[in-house]
Amino acid sequence: MTKPYEPTIHQRSLDRDCTTLSRHVLQQLKSFGPNAQDLSALMNRLALAGKLIARRLSRAGIVEGVLGFTGDENVQGETVKKMDVYANDVFISVFKQSGLVCRLASEEMETPYYIPENCPIGRYTLLYDPIDGSSNIDTNLNVGSIFAIRQQEGNDETGEALDLLQNGRKQLAAGYILYGPSTVLVYSLGNGVHAFTLDPSLGEFILWQENITVPEHGPVYSTNEGNFWQWEDSYRDYIRYVHRHEGYTGRYSGALVGDFHRILLQGGVFLYPGTRKKPEGKLRLLYETAPLGFLMEQAGGRASTGSENILDVVPDKLHQRTPFVVGSSEDVELVESFVQERAREARDTAPV
Ligand code: P6P
């Protein structure tokens, strides 16, 4: 009787190279049904968007249209980088013929982009920040794309995407693509957080880490201390605390995705509080803080506005902003304790 084939030493590395993103999604869903196929196809399209953007970024400075500004302002009132426009168009081109989504809601577009011809109700909406941290591009520092997938609900006849004004627990999937020394795609379907690294020689995102869990505590606090004097006293109290206690180190890149990725892997806390002038903060809920909050909660961490779980926040407009405190459970709780302390003091000293 012939001996069955014995897997060789190559099997392990070959199996890993064959764990592509689309296969992993189907494994995650333990199904080959239509919904699973849709989500696998969606993730595949997101991977294609990431590859197109990574390719363009890798040629910054040697091809036109990567560095510098367009001279316009976006709906956020921010100056638009050429890469913001390119990346936004990448997502539109990648998804408009996919037959998977009805709408694309982006930081760069005042209202969603509708794809009516193939939109049976119950299909998906993609919410995304095409290039987060684009001010880093001209100095060759890391940037990222952030995405969330939600089910389309109702006919959205008004075109105001009111069905999107729901909390972050309506997200079916969320993730980001980090364009750094390597291009890494991190996602969750609500069953753990998983990371893939782009192998340019294969043109595939290959599984790098599965079921990533954030340490309960970490040494890093990540925030723009230049805003210190604009913060509420509670956040100043927290910064004074970490300045006076051993074991903390500040790290801040100016690009949310890179700072978040560091916290996810090493532990600690990222905070972008509101200021006295802008108590709602700078970061946008539907395509920045809710997707990243979803991921951090899936990794065993916490994400809040400083006082409310970020996934419970119900937006009243598409581009709503929120303060953001995200990371290791112990570190987020420490920041929240300063917020609670100041709120208690305010209540106790309020005029009767
Ligand atoms: P600041 C980039 O513009 C961004 O939206 C995030 O990526 C980043 O965390 C934050 O703003 C940086 O803002 O005020 O520190 O420059």
mmCIF file with all atom_site columns, N, CA and C in Angstrom, residues 287-331:
data_model
loop_
_atom_site.group_PDB
_atom_site.id
_atom_site.type_symbol
_atom_site.label_atom_id
_atom_site.label_alt_id
_atom_site.label_comp_id
_atom_site.label_asym_id
_atom_site.label_entity_id
_atom_site.label_seq_id
_atom_site.pdbx_PDB_ins_code
_atom_site.Cartn_x
_atom_site.Cartn_y
_atom_site.Cartn_z
_atom_site.occupancy
_atom_site.B_iso_or_equiv
_atom_site.pdbx_formal_charge
_atom_site.auth_seq_id
_atom_site.auth_comp_id
_atom_site.auth_asym_id
_atom_site.auth_atom_id
_atom_site.pdbx_PDB_model_num
ATOM 1   N N  . TYR A 1 287 ? -16.347 57.441 10.422 1.00 0.00 ? 287 TYR A N  1
ATOM 2   C CA . TYR A 1 287 ? -15.290 56.787 9.649  1.00 0.00 ? 287 TYR A CA 1
ATOM 3   C C  . TYR A 1 287 ? -13.905 56.926 10.300 1.00 0.00 ? 287 TYR A C  1
ATOM 4   N N  . GLU A 1 288 ? -13.857 57.329 11.547 1.00 0.00 ? 288 GLU A N  1
ATOM 5   C CA . GLU A 1 288 ? -12.579 57.299 12.277 1.00 0.00 ? 288 GLU A CA 1
ATOM 6   C C  . GLU A 1 288 ? -12.765 56.673 13.665 1.00 0.00 ? 288 GLU A C  1
ATOM 7   N N  . THR A 1 289 ? -13.465 57.354 14.584 1.00 0.00 ? 289 THR A N  1
ATOM 8   C CA . THR A 1 289 ? -13.457 56.864 15.967 1.00 0.00 ? 289 THR A CA 1
ATOM 9   C C  . THR A 1 289 ? -14.345 55.638 16.160 1.00 0.00 ? 289 THR A C  1
ATOM 10  N N  . ALA A 1 290 ? -15.449 55.515 15.423 1.00 0.00 ? 290 ALA A N  1
ATOM 11  C CA . ALA A 1 290 ? -16.285 54.318 15.596 1.00 0.00 ? 290 ALA A CA 1
ATOM 12  C C  . ALA A 1 290 ? -15.601 53.059 15.033 1.00 0.00 ? 290 ALA A C  1
ATOM 13  N N  . PRO A 1 291 ? -15.044 53.083 13.809 1.00 0.00 ? 291 PRO A N  1
ATOM 14  C CA . PRO A 1 291 ? -14.342 51.886 13.326 1.00 0.00 ? 291 PRO A CA 1
ATOM 15  C C  . PRO A 1 291 ? -13.173 51.483 14.232 1.00 0.00 ? 291 PRO A C  1
ATOM 16  N N  . LEU A 1 292 ? -12.378 52.474 14.647 1.00 0.00 ? 292 LEU A N  1
ATOM 17  C CA . LEU A 1 292 ? -11.207 52.145 15.497 1.00 0.00 ? 292 LEU A CA 1
ATOM 18  C C  . LEU A 1 292 ? -11.663 51.721 16.892 1.00 0.00 ? 292 LEU A C  1
ATOM 19  N N  . GLY A 1 293 ? -12.768 52.302 17.364 1.00 0.00 ? 293 GLY A N  1
ATOM 20  C CA . GLY A 1 293 ? -13.316 51.862 18.649 1.00 0.00 ? 293 GLY A CA 1
ATOM 21  C C  . GLY A 1 293 ? -13.802 50.427 18.581 1.00 0.00 ? 293 GLY A C  1
ATOM 22  N N  . PHE A 1 294 ? -14.413 50.064 17.464 1.00 0.00 ? 294 PHE A N  1
ATOM 23  C CA . PHE A 1 294 ? -14.884 48.690 17.221 1.00 0.00 ? 294 PHE A CA 1
ATOM 24  C C  . PHE A 1 294 ? -13.698 47.724 17.301 1.00 0.00 ? 294 PHE A C  1
ATOM 25  N N  . LEU A 1 295 ? -12.617 48.085 16.622 1.00 0.00 ? 295 LEU A N  1
ATOM 26  C CA . LEU A 1 295 ? -11.420 47.222 16.610 1.00 0.00 ? 295 LEU A CA 1
ATOM 27  C C  . LEU A 1 295 ? -10.842 47.078 18.015 1.00 0.00 ? 295 LEU A C  1
ATOM 28  N N  . MET A 1 296 ? -10.710 48.219 18.732 1.00 0.00 ? 296 MET A N  1
ATOM 29  C CA . MET A 1 296 ? -10.070 48.170 20.043 1.00 0.00 ? 296 MET A CA 1
ATOM 30  C C  . MET A 1 296 ? -10.902 47.340 21.012 1.00 0.00 ? 296 MET A C  1
ATOM 31  N N  . GLU A 1 297 ? -12.208 47.455 20.926 1.00 0.00 ? 297 GLU A N  1
ATOM 32  C CA . GLU A 1 297 ? -13.073 46.647 21.799 1.00 0.00 ? 297 GLU A CA 1
ATOM 33  C C  . GLU A 1 297 ? -12.932 45.161 21.448 1.00 0.00 ? 297 GLU A C  1
ATOM 34  N N  . GLN A 1 298 ? -12.813 44.862 20.159 1.00 0.00 ? 298 GLN A N  1
ATOM 35  C CA . GLN A 1 298 ? -12.623 43.478 19.724 1.00 0.00 ? 298 GLN A CA 1
ATOM 36  C C  . GLN A 1 298 ? -11.274 42.927 20.213 1.00 0.00 ? 298 GLN A C  1
ATOM 37  N N  . ALA A 1 299 ? -10.306 43.836 20.423 1.00 0.00 ? 299 ALA A N  1
ATOM 38  C CA . ALA A 1 299 ? -8.967  43.404 20.864 1.00 0.00 ? 299 ALA A CA 1
ATOM 39  C C  . ALA A 1 299 ? -8.867  43.385 22.390 1.00 0.00 ? 299 ALA A C  1
ATOM 40  N N  . GLY A 1 300 ? -10.001 43.637 23.072 1.00 0.00 ? 300 GLY A N  1
ATOM 41  C CA . GLY A 1 300 ? -10.009 43.580 24.536 1.00 0.00 ? 300 GLY A CA 1
ATOM 42  C C  . GLY A 1 300 ? -9.711  44.903 25.202 1.00 0.00 ? 300 GLY A C  1
ATOM 43  N N  . GLY A 1 301 ? -9.665  45.971 24.413 1.00 0.00 ? 301 GLY A N  1
ATOM 44  C CA . GLY A 1 301 ? -9.402  47.301 24.979 1.00 0.00 ? 301 GLY A CA 1
ATOM 45  C C  . GLY A 1 301 ? -10.679 48.095 25.128 1.00 0.00 ? 301 GLY A C  1
ATOM 46  N N  . ARG A 1 302 ? -10.535 49.421 25.247 1.00 0.00 ? 302 ARG A N  1
ATOM 47  C CA . ARG A 1 302 ? -11.706 50.287 25.438 1.00 0.00 ? 302 ARG A CA 1
ATOM 48  C C  . ARG A 1 302 ? -11.596 51.504 24.529 1.00 0.00 ? 302 ARG A C  1
ATOM 49  N N  . ALA A 1 303 ? -12.745 52.086 24.229 1.00 0.00 ? 303 ALA A N  1
ATOM 50  C CA . ALA A 1 303 ? -12.748 53.315 23.421 1.00 0.00 ? 303 ALA A CA 1
ATOM 51  C C  . ALA A 1 303 ? -13.913 54.169 23.877 1.00 0.00 ? 303 ALA A C  1
ATOM 52  N N  . SER A 1 304 ? -13.618 55.428 24.201 1.00 0.00 ? 304 SER A N  1
ATOM 53  C CA . SER A 1 304 ? -14.715 56.287 24.684 1.00 0.00 ? 304 SER A CA 1
ATOM 54  C C  . SER A 1 304 ? -14.512 57.718 24.218 1.00 0.00 ? 304 SER A C  1
ATOM 55  N N  . THR A 1 305 ? -15.483 58.550 24.555 1.00 0.00 ? 305 THR A N  1
ATOM 56  C CA . THR A 1 305 ? -15.366 59.996 24.297 1.00 0.00 ? 305 THR A CA 1
ATOM 57  C C  . THR A 1 305 ? -14.688 60.649 25.506 1.00 0.00 ? 305 THR A C  1
ATOM 58  N N  . GLY A 1 306 ? -14.329 59.817 26.467 1.00 0.00 ? 306 GLY A N  1
ATOM 59  C CA . GLY A 1 306 ? -13.810 60.302 27.755 1.00 0.00 ? 306 GLY A CA 1
ATOM 60  C C  . GLY A 1 306 ? -14.848 60.076 28.830 1.00 0.00 ? 306 GLY A C  1
ATOM 61  N N  . SER A 1 307 ? -16.117 59.961 28.358 1.00 0.00 ? 307 SER A N  1
ATOM 62  C CA . SER A 1 307 ? -17.185 59.721 29.350 1.00 0.00 ? 307 SER A CA 1
ATOM 63  C C  . SER A 1 307 ? -18.234 58.733 28.851 1.00 0.00 ? 307 SER A C  1
ATOM 64  N N  . GLU A 1 308 ? -18.261 58.481 27.530 1.00 0.00 ? 308 GLU A N  1
ATOM 65  C CA . GLU A 1 308 ? -19.274 57.561 26.971 1.00 0.00 ? 308 GLU A CA 1
ATOM 66  C C  . GLU A 1 308 ? -18.600 56.590 26.014 1.00 0.00 ? 308 GLU A C  1
ATOM 67  N N  . ASN A 1 309 ? -18.974 55.305 26.071 1.00 0.00 ? 309 ASN A N  1
ATOM 68  C CA . ASN A 1 309 ? -18.417 54.326 25.131 1.00 0.00 ? 309 ASN A CA 1
ATOM 69  C C  . ASN A 1 309 ? -18.645 54.825 23.707 1.00 0.00 ? 309 ASN A C  1
ATOM 70  N N  . ILE A 1 310 ? -17.587 54.836 22.923 1.00 0.00 ? 310 ILE A N  1
ATOM 71  C CA . ILE A 1 310 ? -17.671 55.430 21.573 1.00 0.00 ? 310 ILE A CA 1
ATOM 72  C C  . ILE A 1 310 ? -18.688 54.693 20.711 1.00 0.00 ? 310 ILE A C  1
ATOM 73  N N  . LEU A 1 311 ? -18.905 53.404 21.006 1.00 0.00 ? 311 LEU A N  1
ATOM 74  C CA . LEU A 1 311 ? -19.831 52.621 20.164 1.00 0.00 ? 311 LEU A CA 1
ATOM 75  C C  . LEU A 1 311 ? -21.282 52.895 20.512 1.00 0.00 ? 311 LEU A C  1
ATOM 76  N N  . ASP A 1 312 ? -21.501 53.667 21.594 1.00 0.00 ? 312 ASP A N  1
ATOM 77  C CA . ASP A 1 312 ? -22.889 54.017 21.957 1.00 0.00 ? 312 ASP A CA 1
ATOM 78  C C  . ASP A 1 312 ? -23.281 55.385 21.430 1.00 0.00 ? 312 ASP A C  1
ATOM 79  N N  . VAL A 1 313 ? -22.327 56.124 20.884 1.00 0.00 ? 313 VAL A N  1
ATOM 80  C CA . VAL A 1 313 ? -22.622 57.502 20.429 1.00 0.00 ? 313 VAL A CA 1
ATOM 81  C C  . VAL A 1 313 ? -23.489 57.451 19.166 1.00 0.00 ? 313 VAL A C  1
ATOM 82  N N  . VAL A 1 314 ? -24.602 58.140 19.179 1.00 0.00 ? 314 VAL A N  1
ATOM 83  C CA . VAL A 1 314 ? -25.498 58.229 18.015 1.00 0.00 ? 314 VAL A CA 1
ATOM 84  C C  . VAL A 1 314 ? -25.274 59.589 17.360 1.00 0.00 ? 314 VAL A C  1
ATOM 85  N N  . PRO A 1 315 ? -24.732 59.610 16.139 1.00 0.00 ? 315 PRO A N  1
ATOM 86  C CA . PRO A 1 315 ? -24.436 60.891 15.488 1.00 0.00 ? 315 PRO A CA 1
ATOM 87  C C  . PRO A 1 315 ? -25.713 61.595 15.040 1.00 0.00 ? 315 PRO A C  1
ATOM 88  N N  . ASP A 1 316 ? -25.645 62.935 14.966 1.00 0.00 ? 316 ASP A N  1
ATOM 89  C CA . ASP A 1 316 ? -26.809 63.645 14.400 1.00 0.00 ? 316 ASP A CA 1
ATOM 90  C C  . ASP A 1 316 ? -26.485 64.195 13.009 1.00 0.00 ? 316 ASP A C  1
ATOM 91  N N  . LYS A 1 317 ? -25.221 63.955 12.584 1.00 0.00 ? 317 LYS A N  1
ATOM 92  C CA . LYS A 1 317 ? -24.896 64.324 11.192 1.00 0.00 ? 317 LYS A CA 1
ATOM 93  C C  . LYS A 1 317 ? -23.764 63.429 10.705 1.00 0.00 ? 317 LYS A C  1
ATOM 94  N N  . LEU A 1 318 ? -23.617 63.355 9.384  1.00 0.00 ? 318 LEU A N  1
ATOM 95  C CA . LEU A 1 318 ? -22.686 62.416 8.764  1.00 0.00 ? 318 LEU A CA 1
ATOM 96  C C  . LEU A 1 318 ? -21.251 62.651 9.227  1.00 0.00 ? 318 LEU A C  1
ATOM 97  N N  . HIS A 1 319 ? -20.851 63.922 9.343  1.00 0.00 ? 319 HIS A N  1
ATOM 98  C CA . HIS A 1 319 ? -19.442 64.239 9.664  1.00 0.00 ? 319 HIS A CA 1
ATOM 99  C C  . HIS A 1 319 ? -19.268 64.657 11.119 1.00 0.00 ? 319 HIS A C  1
ATOM 100 N N  . GLN A 1 320 ? -20.100 64.083 11.978 1.00 0.00 ? 320 GLN A N  1
ATOM 101 C CA . GLN A 1 320 ? -19.999 64.448 13.397 1.00 0.00 ? 320 GLN A CA 1
ATOM 102 C C  . GLN A 1 320 ? -18.632 64.074 13.958 1.00 0.00 ? 320 GLN A C  1
ATOM 103 N N  . ARG A 1 321 ? -18.136 64.949 14.837 1.00 0.00 ? 321 ARG A N  1
ATOM 104 C CA . ARG A 1 321 ? -16.839 64.695 15.490 1.00 0.00 ? 321 ARG A CA 1
ATOM 105 C C  . ARG A 1 321 ? -17.087 64.254 16.931 1.00 0.00 ? 321 ARG A C  1
ATOM 106 N N  . THR A 1 322 ? -16.098 63.541 17.497 1.00 0.00 ? 322 THR A N  1
ATOM 107 C CA . THR A 1 322 ? -16.173 63.198 18.924 1.00 0.00 ? 322 THR A CA 1
ATOM 108 C C  . THR A 1 322 ? -14.772 63.305 19.531 1.00 0.00 ? 322 THR A C  1
ATOM 109 N N  . PRO A 1 323 ? -14.699 63.618 20.829 1.00 0.00 ? 323 PRO A N  1
ATOM 110 C CA . PRO A 1 323 ? -13.423 63.407 21.522 1.00 0.00 ? 323 PRO A CA 1
ATOM 111 C C  . PRO A 1 323 ? -13.130 61.906 21.507 1.00 0.00 ? 323 PRO A C  1
ATOM 112 N N  . PHE A 1 324 ? -11.855 61.525 21.640 1.00 0.00 ? 324 PHE A N  1
ATOM 113 C CA . PHE A 1 324 ? -11.511 60.111 21.478 1.00 0.00 ? 324 PHE A CA 1
ATOM 114 C C  . PHE A 1 324 ? -10.439 59.710 22.495 1.00 0.00 ? 324 PHE A C  1
ATOM 115 N N  . VAL A 1 325 ? -10.762 58.690 23.297 1.00 0.00 ? 325 VAL A N  1
ATOM 116 C CA . VAL A 1 325 ? -9.796  58.101 24.229 1.00 0.00 ? 325 VAL A CA 1
ATOM 117 C C  . VAL A 1 325 ? -9.836  56.602 23.964 1.00 0.00 ? 325 VAL A C  1
ATOM 118 N N  . VAL A 1 326 ? -8.727  56.018 23.503 1.00 0.00 ? 326 VAL A N  1
ATOM 119 C CA . VAL A 1 326 ? -8.783  54.619 23.031 1.00 0.00 ? 326 VAL A CA 1
ATOM 120 C C  . VAL A 1 326 ? -7.494  53.906 23.386 1.00 0.00 ? 326 VAL A C  1
ATOM 121 N N  . GLY A 1 327 ? -7.622  52.624 23.776 1.00 0.00 ? 327 GLY A N  1
ATOM 122 C CA . GLY A 1 327 ? -6.407  51.845 24.068 1.00 0.00 ? 327 GLY A CA 1
ATOM 123 C C  . GLY A 1 327 ? -6.636  50.795 25.119 1.00 0.00 ? 327 GLY A C  1
ATOM 124 N N  . SER A 1 328 ? -5.581  50.528 25.896 1.00 0.00 ? 328 SER A N  1
ATOM 125 C CA . SER A 1 328 ? -5.628  49.507 26.949 1.00 0.00 ? 328 SER A CA 1
ATOM 126 C C  . SER A 1 328 ? -6.698  49.863 27.967 1.00 0.00 ? 328 SER A C  1
ATOM 127 N N  . SER A 1 329 ? -7.404  48.851 28.443 1.00 0.00 ? 329 SER A N  1
ATOM 128 C CA . SER A 1 329 ? -8.529  49.118 29.355 1.00 0.00 ? 329 SER A CA 1
ATOM 129 C C  . SER A 1 329 ? -8.079  49.906 30.580 1.00 0.00 ? 329 SER A C  1
ATOM 130 N N  . GLU A 1 330 ? -6.951  49.510 31.197 1.00 0.00 ? 330 GLU A N  1
ATOM 131 C CA . GLU A 1 330 ? -6.499  50.217 32.405 1.00 0.00 ? 330 GLU A CA 1
ATOM 132 C C  . GLU A 1 330 ? -6.159  51.676 32.127 1.00 0.00 ? 330 GLU A C  1
ATOM 133 N N  . ASP A 1 331 ? -5.565  51.932 30.978 1.00 0.00 ? 331 ASP A N  1
ATOM 134 C CA . ASP A 1 331 ? -5.121  53.299 30.672 1.00 0.00 ? 331 ASP A CA 1
ATOM 135 C C  . ASP A 1 331 ? -6.299  54.193 30.285 1.00 0.00 ? 331 ASP A C  1
#
